[in-house]
Amino acid sequence: MDASVIVVGAGPAGLMLAGELRLAGVDVIVLERLPQRTGESRGLGFTARTMEVFDQRGLLPGFGEIETSTLGHFGGQPVDFAVLDGAHYGVKGVPQSTTETVLEQWATTLGADIRRGHEVLALADDADGGAVTVTVAGPEGTHHLRAGYLVGCDGGRSTVRKAAGFDFPGTAPTREMFLADVRGCDITPRPIGETVAGGMVMSAPLGDGVDRIIVCERGAPPRRRTEPPAFEEVAAGWQRLTGQDISHGTPVWVSAFGDPARQVTAYRRGRVLLAGDSAHVHLPAGGQGMNTSIQDAVNLGWKLAAVLRGTAPADLLDTYHAERHPVGRRLLMNTQAQGMLFLSGDEMQPVRDVLAELIRYDVVSRHLAGMVSGLEIRYDVGPGDHPLLGMRMPHLELITADGRKTSTTRLLHPARGVLLDLADDADLRRAAAPWAHAVDVVTATPHALAPASPLAGTTAVLLRPDGHLAWIHPAGPAAPTDALTRWFGPAR
């Protein structure tokens, strides 16, 4: 074996997965077709749940000073994320290139082997032999690599998905849109976009005289391009829709994209798995694609590591599809709805007007904000009726039994399970002792907990390495042993 895991693609999903695997001590090779990072800004910022995920791994300081915002939108209708109590807000203006830099530095510091200029040409899944073999074209020629598992994080045109025979049903793109970063044009900000007579335009300042623009002309048919569009084409579309001439500007980066909606029917085939855009493609509404991709990787990483280390049975990997496929399906649904709202013509205006009225109700704003931010995600983790069971653990400041200050977020930095003993229960600690190889038991009390908090009255919680609550007492079974076995394998 050349590695326990080969990850194909060094975008956000692939780099996040590599870091997660290395935290668990699993050796990983990342193969990237491009010889170096593009430096293109692409996705700007990240959602509230991704900010929490980065915080759980101690990654936020790597981004330096970040600006958060409570403002978002759903299909061009403003949504106030302040309705989500106790949550991180979305981060503005961080280019995807910066996110990839932070993740790559983290993964390589942990020991990930990232090989750029290495393109996967073919693969063979030898399930009986317990390995996957990939054919790779690299700087020194074509060669073969073998690993226990292969994960395709290689984007919407995934070679891994095609070579492994994954079904990828859905709808083809119906329109083409342009995206560009342009310098020297002094463009009026339209941060959540603006519907105009001929389509939709969006613009936002990126600093240093650079503006991000998106141009969607109604009726523009999708085109199969092998090269980015010329900036002159983008500038002409912008002028037709806004009346502003930006042809004198200097393009920093230009791209075209469409609105396909496709998702694989299974996230795993034998020893080959998919994460991110390899598994789902959609209209990039609200930047949800990169964020969902990162969260795919976080869901998969600890499970794959546990199976490879022999601490959990192989069927733990089945929960990756069971949990993330519905998330991807819901992602396609909401991005298609946003596209219809935002990119259609006047015939959609009555629906926009009705939605604008509904958003004034907190319950509707909370629902839409939870959907777009990823904070609404709930997994089926087992019996219990607590409102937080299966959801992500909100940040909670804690004081340990020996007087140290910590938090649920800080306790998740090593990507291990955490059994939080909030009632100094010796019996609970004894029951969990056989899982000490995978779960840290921490006795602590909340620093401050409002009486109305859903965690009020809670005496113990079990957190998975991805931060989702797998067991809560007293709202679930009296002992955590079934939950510990389900998520961390048999007792040792």
JSON list of N, CA and C in Angstrom, two decimals, residues 43 46 57 234:
[
{"chain": "A", "resi": 43, "resn": "GLY", "atom": "N", "xyz": [-15.25, 31.13, -4.44]},
{"chain": "A", "resi": 43, "resn": "GLY", "atom": "CA", "xyz": [-16.20, 31.34, -3.36]},
{"chain": "A", "resi": 43, "resn": "GLY", "atom": "C", "xyz": [-15.70, 32.37, -2.38]},
{"chain": "A", "resi": 46, "resn": "PHE", "atom": "N", "xyz": [-17.64, 32.15, 4.01]},
{"chain": "A", "resi": 46, "resn": "PHE", "atom": "CA", "xyz": [-18.23, 30.86, 4.30]},
{"chain": "A", "resi": 46, "resn": "PHE", "atom": "C", "xyz": [-19.38, 31.03, 5.27]},
{"chain": "A", "resi": 57, "resn": "ARG", "atom": "N", "xyz": [-11.81, 23.03, 14.85]},
{"chain": "A", "resi": 57, "resn": "ARG", "atom": "CA", "xyz": [-10.48, 22.49, 14.59]},
{"chain": "A", "resi": 57, "resn": "ARG", "atom": "C", "xyz": [-9.38, 23.52, 14.87]},
{"chain": "A", "resi": 234, "resn": "VAL", "atom": "N", "xyz": [-18.01, 39.54, -21.06]},
{"chain": "A", "resi": 234, "resn": "VAL", "atom": "CA", "xyz": [-18.59, 39.84, -19.74]},
{"chain": "A", "resi": 234, "resn": "VAL", "atom": "C", "xyz": [-18.96, 41.31, -19.66]}
]
